[in-house]
Every structure is written in structure tokens, then in C-alpha cells.
Amino acid sequence: MRQRWPSRLWLIRHGQSAGNVARAAAVAAGEPMIALDVRDVDVPLSALGHRQAEAVGHWFAALPEEERPEVVISSPYIRARETAAAICRAGGVACGARGPIIDERLREREFGILDRMTTEGIRALHPDQAEHRRLLGKFYHRPPGGESWADVILRLRSALDTVSLHHADRRVLVVCHQVVVLCLRYILEELDEAGVLAIDKEGAVLNCGICEYAFEPDDERQCMPQLVRYNFTAPLEVDHAPVTAEPETITGAR
């Protein structure tokens, strides 16, 4: 028998972060390193990121009470926590909702020695890793001290087990990161390497873009995830918050 699932599950990448902005500036200038003076975990939202998170909160708040999230779970990274908090402040959750609950398993992929490097920086400073990644592909390449996508998927399977155990039949909102959203899609939709990389190739996960799943029993009474929408940005457009899709800070390790 399949495990029990929430009745509804939303996956949201955090709003635009200061790291996204710094990365864009570094790439534009051809710099090998991204100018950040804080840990990746401590990178906050940009001013635009706050607007995007608030816009998503307003969209959830406009839903009927019985359709809003009942549980909010967030990555411990500041940019995700700020996004989750903004959604809650905007009234985007049901009355008496739990959260934001912090779960470290939802953190972004760890980049190890490639932390804060642009793609050009990796090629210049760690050509061996650039070649290793080319041979293995991004799904299996694990930089020293960091994680592969497969490593991220391993911890996310555990996180989903916890969601199904503690929040079955409830409406759950998860605020996380670009690679995490893709890896959760890999698990929920039972994709393979080629399948998830094809989704990734189509375009980046949008900042505050909504990925939504419904869980309805099929004829065999198995509750299968049904993808309702992906990279949904109407909430941002309604609030006139610009849509952004910058990759995470470390593009070479993504």
C-alpha cells in the first residue's frame, strides 16, 4: 500500500534573494566569484523578493478558508524563512495553521568547494571539477564537500515521509529552493534522471513560482500525486511584482 499524502501540496521557491542579484552582477562582469559576505544559509531576500512573497501571500489569502494551507514547512535558509513568514503575515494560511515549521532537509543543495563561484570561476579555478561534472552530469556530480542531486533526493525522501506521517489529509505548503523543487518533482512524479533534467532544461524554477499537487484516490484506491500547475506566477502578476528566474547563487554546481 502507498503511504498517505496531504490532500493538497504546494511547493514554492523562495522570492528573489540578494544572492540571485549578486550572482547576476558577477556573471555580467565576468567575475569568477560572487560578492557575498555571508553564508549561503544567511542570504536574505532582496526588496523585490519581499514583494514577490507578499504577492503570493495575497493570492493564498484570496482563496476560501477551506482551501488555504493548514501547515507551512520551510527550509532553514533565511531567504526561504522570510518568504514563508511573508506569506503567513499576508493572511495566506488557514485560521490556526501550523508553521512555519523549519526542516533542515529542505535546504538548498550544498556546493562544497564550489561555493560562491560562477561557472567561469569553476572552469578557471577547478577545471578538474568542471570536467568531472561534464562526464558525470549534474544529477550525479558531487563536488568535494558538497552534494549531488541524488544526495538531495535521498534526504527529501525522508522529508516527504515525515510530511505523510504527520500531515496526511491536510493542506501543506513547502517553501524551499530551486533544486529542491525539481528533486521533489522527481520523487512525487516517479521521474528518472532524463525526465527531471528535461524539466530543468525547459527553464529555471521561478522565484515564488507555485508548483501544486492534488492527491486523489484512483480506481485502485491508491492516492497518486496529480500535478495541477507548475511555475505558476499569476499571483505575482496580479500584484504587479516582476517575475524573476535567476538560478541559485552557485550556477556551476546546480
Coordinates of C-alpha atoms in Angstrom, one line a residue:
M1 CA 0.0 0.0 0.0
R2 CA 1.1 3.5 -0.7
Q3 CA 1.8 5.9 2.1
R4 CA -0.8 8.5 2.9
W5 CA -0.4 12.0 1.4
P6 CA -1.6 15.5 2.2
S7 CA -4.9 16.5 0.4
R8 CA -3.0 19.3 -1.3
L9 CA 0.7 20.2 -1.5
W10 CA 2.3 23.4 -2.7
L11 CA 6.0 23.7 -3.4
I12 CA 7.3 27.3 -3.7
R13 CA 10.8 28.5 -4.4
H14 CA 11.7 31.5 -2.2
G15 CA 11.5 35.0 -3.6
Q16 CA 14.4 36.7 -5.3
S17 CA 17.4 36.8 -3.0
A18 CA 20.3 39.1 -2.6
G19 CA 22.4 36.2 -3.8
N20 CA 20.5 36.0 -7.0
V21 CA 21.2 39.7 -7.6
A22 CA 24.9 39.3 -6.7
R23 CA 25.2 36.3 -9.0
A24 CA 23.7 38.2 -11.9
A25 CA 26.2 41.1 -11.3
A26 CA 29.2 38.7 -11.1
V27 CA 28.2 36.9 -14.4
A28 CA 27.6 40.2 -16.2
A29 CA 31.1 41.4 -15.1
G30 CA 32.8 38.1 -15.9
E31 CA 33.9 37.6 -12.3
P32 CA 34.9 34.2 -11.1
M33 CA 33.5 34.8 -7.6
I34 CA 30.1 36.1 -6.3
A35 CA 30.4 39.1 -4.0
L36 CA 28.7 37.8 -0.8
D37 CA 30.0 38.3 2.7
V38 CA 27.6 36.0 4.5
R39 CA 27.0 32.2 4.5
D40 CA 24.6 30.9 1.9
V41 CA 22.2 30.0 4.7
D42 CA 22.1 33.7 5.8
V43 CA 21.4 35.3 2.4
P44 CA 18.2 37.3 2.7
L45 CA 15.5 38.2 0.2
S46 CA 16.0 41.3 -2.0
A47 CA 13.5 44.1 -1.8
L48 CA 11.8 42.5 -4.9
G49 CA 11.9 39.1 -3.2
H50 CA 9.9 40.5 -0.3
R51 CA 7.3 41.9 -2.8
Q52 CA 7.0 38.6 -4.5
A53 CA 6.5 36.7 -1.3
E54 CA 3.8 39.1 -0.2
A55 CA 2.1 38.8 -3.5
V56 CA 1.9 35.0 -3.1
G57 CA 0.5 35.5 0.4
H58 CA -2.2 37.8 -1.0
W59 CA -3.1 35.1 -3.6
F60 CA -3.5 32.4 -0.9
A61 CA -5.4 34.8 1.3
A62 CA -8.0 35.3 -1.6
L63 CA -8.8 31.6 -1.5
P64 CA -11.7 30.3 0.6
E65 CA -10.7 29.5 4.1
E66 CA -11.1 25.8 3.5
E67 CA -8.6 25.9 0.6
R68 CA -5.7 27.7 2.2
P69 CA -2.6 25.9 3.6
E70 CA -3.0 24.4 7.0
V71 CA 0.7 23.6 7.5
V72 CA 3.7 25.6 6.4
I73 CA 7.1 24.0 6.3
S74 CA 10.2 25.9 5.3
S75 CA 13.9 25.4 4.6
P76 CA 16.1 26.9 7.4
Y77 CA 17.7 29.3 4.9
I78 CA 16.9 32.9 5.7
R79 CA 15.5 33.6 2.2
A80 CA 13.1 30.7 2.5
R81 CA 12.1 31.6 6.1
E82 CA 11.4 35.2 5.1
T83 CA 9.3 34.0 2.2
A84 CA 7.2 31.7 4.4
A85 CA 6.8 34.4 7.1
A86 CA 5.6 37.0 4.5
I87 CA 3.0 34.5 3.1
C88 CA 1.7 34.0 6.7
R89 CA 1.7 37.7 7.5
A90 CA -0.3 38.4 4.4
G91 CA -3.1 36.1 5.6
G92 CA -2.2 33.3 3.2
V93 CA -2.9 30.4 5.6
A94 CA -6.0 28.9 7.2
C95 CA -7.0 30.0 10.7
G96 CA -5.0 28.2 13.3
A97 CA -2.4 27.0 10.7
R98 CA 0.8 25.4 11.9
G99 CA 4.1 26.9 11.0
P100 CA 6.4 27.9 9.6
I101 CA 7.9 24.6 10.7
I102 CA 11.7 24.6 9.9
D103 CA 13.0 21.4 8.3
E104 CA 16.8 21.3 7.5
R105 CA 16.2 18.6 4.9
L106 CA 14.6 21.2 2.7
R107 CA 17.8 23.3 2.5
E108 CA 19.3 24.0 -0.9
R109 CA 22.0 21.7 -2.4
E110 CA 25.3 22.2 -0.7
F111 CA 28.1 23.2 -3.1
G112 CA 31.2 22.4 -1.2
I113 CA 34.5 23.8 -2.7
L114 CA 32.5 25.4 -5.5
D115 CA 30.6 27.7 -3.1
R116 CA 30.2 31.3 -4.4
M117 CA 31.8 30.5 -7.8
T118 CA 30.3 31.4 -11.2
T119 CA 30.6 28.9 -14.0
E120 CA 33.6 30.7 -15.4
G121 CA 35.2 30.7 -11.9
I122 CA 34.8 26.9 -11.7
R123 CA 36.4 26.4 -15.1
A124 CA 39.3 28.7 -14.1
L125 CA 39.9 27.6 -10.5
H126 CA 38.7 24.0 -10.6
P127 CA 39.0 22.7 -14.2
D128 CA 39.1 19.1 -12.9
Q129 CA 35.7 19.5 -11.3
A130 CA 34.3 21.2 -14.4
E131 CA 35.4 18.2 -16.4
H132 CA 34.2 15.7 -13.8
R133 CA 30.8 17.3 -13.9
R134 CA 30.7 17.2 -17.7
L135 CA 31.4 13.5 -17.7
L136 CA 29.0 12.6 -14.8
G137 CA 26.3 15.2 -15.5
K138 CA 24.7 17.5 -12.9
F139 CA 22.5 14.7 -11.4
Y140 CA 25.4 12.6 -10.1
H141 CA 28.3 15.0 -9.8
R142 CA 29.2 15.6 -6.2
P143 CA 31.8 18.4 -5.7
P144 CA 34.2 17.9 -2.7
G145 CA 32.3 18.8 0.4
G146 CA 29.1 19.2 -1.4
E147 CA 26.1 17.2 -2.7
S148 CA 24.8 15.7 -5.9
W149 CA 21.2 15.9 -6.9
A150 CA 20.9 12.3 -5.9
D151 CA 22.2 13.2 -2.4
V152 CA 19.5 15.9 -2.2
I153 CA 16.8 13.4 -3.3
L154 CA 17.9 11.0 -0.5
R155 CA 17.2 13.5 2.2
L156 CA 14.0 14.7 0.5
R157 CA 12.5 11.2 0.5
S158 CA 12.9 11.3 4.3
A159 CA 11.2 14.7 4.5
L160 CA 8.3 13.5 2.4
D161 CA 7.9 10.5 4.7
T162 CA 7.6 12.9 7.6
V163 CA 5.0 15.0 5.8
S164 CA 2.9 11.9 5.1
L165 CA 3.2 10.7 8.7
H166 CA 2.3 13.9 10.5
H167 CA 0.3 15.9 7.9
A168 CA -1.7 13.4 6.0
D169 CA -5.1 14.7 4.6
R170 CA -4.0 18.3 5.3
R171 CA -3.1 21.1 3.0
V172 CA 0.6 21.6 3.1
L173 CA 2.8 24.5 1.8
V174 CA 6.6 23.9 1.4
V175 CA 8.9 26.8 0.9
C176 CA 12.3 25.8 -0.4
H177 CA 14.8 26.2 -3.3
Q178 CA 15.2 25.7 -7.0
V179 CA 17.0 22.3 -7.0
V180 CA 14.8 21.1 -4.1
V181 CA 11.6 21.8 -6.1
L182 CA 13.0 19.9 -9.0
C183 CA 14.1 17.0 -6.8
L184 CA 10.7 16.8 -5.1
R185 CA 9.1 16.6 -8.6
Y186 CA 11.5 13.7 -9.3
I187 CA 10.2 11.9 -6.3
L188 CA 6.5 12.7 -6.5
E189 CA 6.1 12.0 -10.2
E190 CA 8.5 9.0 -10.1
L191 CA 10.7 10.5 -12.8
D192 CA 14.1 9.3 -13.9
E193 CA 17.3 11.3 -14.4
A194 CA 16.5 12.2 -18.0
G195 CA 12.9 13.2 -17.0
V196 CA 13.9 15.7 -14.3
L197 CA 16.8 17.1 -16.3
A198 CA 14.4 17.7 -19.2
I199 CA 12.2 19.8 -16.9
D200 CA 15.3 21.7 -15.7
K201 CA 16.4 22.3 -19.3
E202 CA 13.0 23.9 -20.1
G203 CA 13.7 26.8 -17.7
A204 CA 14.6 27.7 -14.2
V205 CA 12.2 27.4 -11.3
L206 CA 10.7 30.9 -10.9
N207 CA 11.1 32.9 -7.7
C208 CA 7.8 32.4 -5.8
G209 CA 6.5 30.3 -8.7
I210 CA 3.9 27.8 -7.4
C211 CA 4.1 24.1 -8.0
E212 CA 0.8 22.4 -6.8
Y213 CA -0.2 18.8 -6.4
A214 CA -3.6 17.2 -5.6
F215 CA -3.8 13.7 -4.2
E216 CA -6.9 11.9 -5.2
P217 CA -7.5 8.1 -4.9
D218 CA -7.6 6.3 -8.2
D219 CA -9.6 3.2 -9.2
E220 CA -7.2 1.0 -7.2
R221 CA -7.6 3.3 -4.2
Q222 CA -4.0 4.4 -4.4
C223 CA -3.5 8.1 -3.7
M224 CA -1.3 9.3 -6.6
P225 CA 0.1 12.8 -6.8
Q226 CA -1.5 14.8 -9.6
L227 CA 0.4 17.8 -10.8
V228 CA -2.1 20.7 -11.0
R229 CA 0.3 23.5 -12.1
Y230 CA 4.0 24.4 -12.2
N231 CA 5.9 27.7 -12.3
F232 CA 2.5 29.4 -11.8
T233 CA 3.2 33.2 -11.4
A234 CA -0.3 34.7 -11.7
P235 CA -0.1 35.8 -8.0
L236 CA 2.9 38.0 -8.8
E237 CA 1.4 39.4 -12.0
V238 CA -1.8 40.4 -10.1
D239 CA 0.2 42.3 -7.5
H240 CA 2.5 43.8 -10.2
A241 CA 5.5 42.1 -8.7
P242 CA 8.1 41.3 -11.5
V243 CA 8.7 37.7 -12.3
T244 CA 12.4 36.5 -11.9
A245 CA 14.1 33.3 -12.6
E246 CA 17.7 33.7 -11.6
P247 CA 19.5 30.4 -10.9
E248 CA 20.7 29.9 -7.4
T249 CA 23.8 31.7 -6.4
I250 CA 26.3 29.0 -7.5
T251 CA 25.3 28.3 -11.1
G252 CA 28.2 25.9 -11.9
A253 CA 27.2 23.5 -9.2
R254 CA 23.4 23.5 -9.9

